[in-house]
Every structure is written in C-alpha cells, then in structure tokens.
PDB file of C-alpha atoms in Angstrom:
ATOM      1  CA  UNK A   1      -0.091  -0.210  -0.012  1.00  0.00           C
ATOM      2  CA  UNK A   2       3.166   2.057   0.225  1.00  0.00           C
ATOM      3  CA  UNK A   3       3.659   2.210  -2.882  1.00  0.00           C
ATOM      4  CA  UNK A   4      -0.009   3.234  -4.010  1.00  0.00           C
ATOM      5  CA  UNK A   5       0.489   6.466  -1.365  1.00  0.00           C
ATOM      6  CA  UNK A   6       3.166   7.095  -2.717  1.00  0.00           C
ATOM      7  CA  UNK A   7       1.820   7.736  -6.087  1.00  0.00           C
ATOM      8  CA  UNK A   8      -1.124   9.113  -6.007  1.00  0.00           C
ATOM      9  CA  UNK A   9       1.724  12.291  -4.597  1.00  0.00           C
ATOM     10  CA  UNK A  10       4.000  11.854  -6.943  1.00  0.00           C
ATOM     11  CA  UNK A  11       1.241  12.510  -9.393  1.00  0.00           C
ATOM     12  CA  UNK A  12      -0.831  15.485  -7.243  1.00  0.00           C
ATOM     13  CA  UNK A  13       2.098  16.784  -7.119  1.00  0.00           C
ATOM     14  CA  UNK A  14       2.973  18.963  -9.946  1.00  0.00           C
ATOM     15  CA  UNK A  15      -1.144  19.792  -9.483  1.00  0.00           C
ATOM     16  CA  UNK A  16       0.215  21.447  -5.779  1.00  0.00           C
ATOM     17  CA  UNK A  17       3.192  23.233  -7.385  1.00  0.00           C
ATOM     18  CA  UNK A  18       1.203  24.755 -10.389  1.00  0.00           C
ATOM     19  CA  UNK A  19      -1.593  26.491  -7.461  1.00  0.00           C
ATOM     20  CA  UNK A  20       1.150  28.447  -5.683  1.00  0.00           C
ATOM     21  CA  UNK A  21       2.470  29.903  -9.573  1.00  0.00           C
ATOM     22  CA  UNK A  22       1.250  33.270  -9.185  1.00  0.00           C
ATOM     23  CA  UNK A  23      -0.878  34.926 -12.587  1.00  0.00           C
ATOM     24  CA  UNK A  24      -0.998  37.093 -14.224  1.00  0.00           C
ATOM     25  CA  UNK A  25      -2.340  40.675 -12.670  1.00  0.00           C
ATOM     26  CA  UNK A  26      -6.581  40.318 -13.417  1.00  0.00           C
ATOM     27  CA  UNK A  27      -6.129  43.758 -14.691  1.00  0.00           C
ATOM     28  CA  UNK A  28      -4.282  43.333 -17.524  1.00  0.00           C
ATOM     29  CA  UNK A  29      -6.107  41.778 -19.662  1.00  0.00           C
ATOM     30  CA  UNK A  30      -9.166  44.533 -18.257  1.00  0.00           C
ATOM     31  CA  UNK A  31      -9.245  46.871 -22.041  1.00  0.00           C
ATOM     32  CA  UNK A  32      -9.242  50.639 -21.094  1.00  0.00           C
ATOM     33  CA  UNK A  33     -12.077  52.653 -20.939  1.00  0.00           C
ATOM     34  CA  UNK A  34     -13.609  56.274 -21.276  1.00  0.00           C
ATOM     35  CA  UNK A  35     -16.677  57.862 -19.068  1.00  0.00           C
ATOM     36  CA  UNK A  36     -18.394  59.700 -21.403  1.00  0.00           C
ATOM     37  CA  UNK A  37     -18.776  63.348 -20.704  1.00  0.00           C
ATOM     38  CA  UNK A  38     -22.457  63.672 -18.809  1.00  0.00           C
ATOM     39  CA  UNK A  39     -25.383  64.643 -20.827  1.00  0.00           C
ATOM     40  CA  UNK A  40     -26.453  68.873 -20.766  1.00  0.00           C
ATOM     41  CA  UNK A  41     -29.295  69.374 -18.805  1.00  0.00           C
ATOM     42  CA  UNK A  42     -31.371  71.787 -20.175  1.00  0.00           C
ATOM     43  CA  UNK A  43     -32.067  75.579 -17.315  1.00  0.00           C
ATOM     44  CA  UNK A  44     -33.949  74.174 -14.227  1.00  0.00           C
ATOM     45  CA  UNK A  45     -35.905  76.723 -15.124  1.00  0.00           C
ATOM     46  CA  UNK A  46     -37.325  75.815 -18.760  1.00  0.00           C
ATOM     47  CA  UNK A  47     -37.212  72.074 -16.983  1.00  0.00           C
ATOM     48  CA  UNK A  48     -39.653  73.443 -14.419  1.00  0.00           C
ATOM     49  CA  UNK A  49     -44.176  72.635 -14.959  1.00  0.00           C
ATOM     50  CA  UNK A  50     -46.192  75.585 -13.777  1.00  0.00           C
ATOM     51  CA  UNK A  51     -47.611  74.029  -9.663  1.00  0.00           C
ATOM     52  CA  UNK A  52     -51.687  73.593 -10.834  1.00  0.00           C
ATOM     53  CA  UNK A  53     -53.636  75.202  -8.554  1.00  0.00           C
ATOM     54  CA  UNK A  54     -56.649  71.403  -7.191  1.00  0.00           C
ATOM     55  CA  UNK A  55     -60.368  72.452  -6.854  1.00  0.00           C
ATOM     56  CA  UNK A  56     -60.499  71.478  -3.017  1.00  0.00           C
ATOM     57  CA  UNK A  57     -62.688  69.095  -2.516  1.00  0.00           C
ATOM     58  CA  UNK A  58     -64.875  71.081   0.543  1.00  0.00           C
ATOM     59  CA  UNK A  59     -65.901  74.531  -0.122  1.00  0.00           C
ATOM     60  CA  UNK A  60     -63.780  77.452   2.097  1.00  0.00           C
ATOM     61  CA  UNK A  61     -65.044  78.404   5.447  1.00  0.00           C
ATOM     62  CA  UNK A  62     -63.688  81.174   7.726  1.00  0.00           C
ATOM     63  CA  UNK A  63     -62.344  79.969  10.671  1.00  0.00           C
ATOM     64  CA  UNK A  64     -64.309  80.714  13.078  1.00  0.00           C
ATOM     65  CA  UNK A  65     -63.175  82.686  15.790  1.00  0.00           C
ATOM     66  CA  UNK A  66     -64.014  82.802  19.599  1.00  0.00           C
ATOM     67  CA  UNK A  67     -60.848  85.737  21.223  1.00  0.00           C
ATOM     68  CA  UNK A  68     -57.886  85.457  22.371  1.00  0.00           C
ATOM     69  CA  UNK A  69     -57.236  82.896  23.628  1.00  0.00           C
ATOM     70  CA  UNK A  70     -57.361  80.267  26.977  1.00  0.00           C
ATOM     71  CA  UNK A  71     -55.023  79.947  28.979  1.00  0.00           C
ATOM     72  CA  UNK A  72     -55.330  76.872  30.421  1.00  0.00           C
ATOM     73  CA  UNK A  73     -55.002  75.908  34.358  1.00  0.00           C
ATOM     74  CA  UNK A  74     -51.835  74.704  36.123  1.00  0.00           C
ATOM     75  CA  UNK A  75     -51.722  70.908  36.285  1.00  0.00           C
ATOM     76  CA  UNK A  76     -53.250  69.402  40.161  1.00  0.00           C
ATOM     77  CA  UNK A  77     -49.184  68.526  41.670  1.00  0.00           C
ATOM     78  CA  UNK A  78     -50.140  65.105  42.245  1.00  0.00           C
ATOM     79  CA  UNK A  79     -50.432  63.953  45.355  1.00  0.00           C
ATOM     80  CA  UNK A  80     -46.312  62.033  46.376  1.00  0.00           C
ATOM     81  CA  UNK A  81     -46.969  58.724  46.828  1.00  0.00           C
ATOM     82  CA  UNK A  82     -46.946  56.423  49.894  1.00  0.00           C
ATOM     83  CA  UNK A  83     -43.830  54.764  51.665  1.00  0.00           C
ATOM     84  CA  UNK A  84     -44.958  51.460  53.481  1.00  0.00           C
ATOM     85  CA  UNK A  85     -42.335  49.806  56.180  1.00  0.00           C
ATOM     86  CA  UNK A  86     -41.728  46.197  55.792  1.00  0.00           C
ATOM     87  CA  UNK A  87     -44.302  44.785  58.267  1.00  0.00           C
ATOM     88  CA  UNK A  88     -46.649  47.707  56.177  1.00  0.00           C
ATOM     89  CA  UNK A  89     -46.982  50.682  58.208  1.00  0.00           C
ATOM     90  CA  UNK A  90     -46.821  54.295  56.418  1.00  0.00           C
ATOM     91  CA  UNK A  91     -43.858  55.218  57.583  1.00  0.00           C
ATOM     92  CA  UNK A  92     -43.541  59.699  57.790  1.00  0.00           C
ATOM     93  CA  UNK A  93     -40.570  61.410  55.997  1.00  0.00           C
ATOM     94  CA  UNK A  94     -39.926  59.125  53.125  1.00  0.00           C
ATOM     95  CA  UNK A  95     -40.413  59.951  49.894  1.00  0.00           C
ATOM     96  CA  UNK A  96     -40.284  58.526  45.954  1.00  0.00           C
ATOM     97  CA  UNK A  97     -36.741  59.277  45.236  1.00  0.00           C
ATOM     98  CA  UNK A  98     -36.683  57.637  41.485  1.00  0.00           C
ATOM     99  CA  UNK A  99     -37.252  53.895  40.099  1.00  0.00           C
ATOM    100  CA  UNK A 100     -37.138  51.105  43.065  1.00  0.00           C
ATOM    101  CA  UNK A 101     -36.703  53.218  45.488  1.00  0.00           C
ATOM    102  CA  UNK A 102     -36.977  55.878  48.317  1.00  0.00           C
ATOM    103  CA  UNK A 103     -35.394  58.583  50.095  1.00  0.00           C
ATOM    104  CA  UNK A 104     -35.471  59.475  54.117  1.00  0.00           C
ATOM    105  CA  UNK A 105     -35.477  62.533  55.385  1.00  0.00           C
ATOM    106  CA  UNK A 106     -35.519  62.078  59.134  1.00  0.00           C
ATOM    107  CA  UNK A 107     -31.534  60.747  58.375  1.00  0.00           C
ATOM    108  CA  UNK A 108     -30.838  61.396  54.717  1.00  0.00           C
ATOM    109  CA  UNK A 109     -30.281  57.906  53.929  1.00  0.00           C
ATOM    110  CA  UNK A 110     -31.759  56.462  50.796  1.00  0.00           C
ATOM    111  CA  UNK A 111     -33.300  52.663  50.809  1.00  0.00           C
ATOM    112  CA  UNK A 112     -34.258  49.437  47.917  1.00  0.00           C
ATOM    113  CA  UNK A 113     -37.840  49.605  47.912  1.00  0.00           C
ATOM    114  CA  UNK A 114     -40.444  47.268  45.380  1.00  0.00           C
ATOM    115  CA  UNK A 115     -43.674  48.335  44.087  1.00  0.00           C
ATOM    116  CA  UNK A 116     -46.048  47.958  46.603  1.00  0.00           C
ATOM    117  CA  UNK A 117     -49.998  48.898  46.197  1.00  0.00           C
ATOM    118  CA  UNK A 118     -49.587  52.289  45.744  1.00  0.00           C
ATOM    119  CA  UNK A 119     -47.419  53.228  46.974  1.00  0.00           C
ATOM    120  CA  UNK A 120     -43.668  51.991  47.302  1.00  0.00           C
ATOM    121  CA  UNK A 121     -42.500  49.082  50.546  1.00  0.00           C
ATOM    122  CA  UNK A 122     -38.678  49.196  51.765  1.00  0.00           C
ATOM    123  CA  UNK A 123     -36.788  46.248  50.432  1.00  0.00           C
ATOM    124  CA  UNK A 124     -34.620  46.107  54.344  1.00  0.00           C
TER     125      UNK A 124
END
C-alpha cells in the first residue's frame, strides 16, 4: 500500500506546485474605457412645469374665532406616593426618589424599595 500512496503524491505534486504560482494581473487583460461626460441639462426654469391649482374637495369656509387664546389652568401636583415599611405601615418623612428608590429625610439616607399597592415598600 505504501507504493500506491507515494505514486499518488507524486502525481498530485505538479498540481500543488502550479496552484502556488501567481497568475497574471487580472487588470492586465481588461480593456481601457473612458467615461462619457454627463449630458447637458437644460436650465432649471425651463424644466419646471407651472404648479396647478387643484379644486378643493370642500368649499372654503371662514375660520370662526372665539377671541384670544384661553390660558390653561396649571396642572394639579400629583400627591406623593406613600412609602410603607416591611410591616405595611406608612413611614412619615420618606419620599420616592426614583424607580425602586426612596429617600428618608429624617436620616438623609436612600433605601431600595419595591412597588406595593399605591406606593413603595422599603426593602431592608
């Protein structure tokens, strides 16, 4: 079996050697062409058609005025969310400070919280 393998390798050796030889530059056979200049466009005024006025689907009606603009009332501030302790009692002086965070104004500390009912519940 050894002579068959060596004969096969000797037969494939020239093919492998030719695969390593660089071929001619691919751009050497390409024909040189020049790009044609773009066609000359007519002046913009001559190319634009005049706009057409289309008939309105509804007859024109005057806009009715009710006077000067009315001032909208200021929005009513939303009552602060309630903050509960672990036992479900409202904690005075604690206000929501962000998503899942509350601020205790008595101690000046921030605590993690979870949504609970209509407010937040402190996780301790």
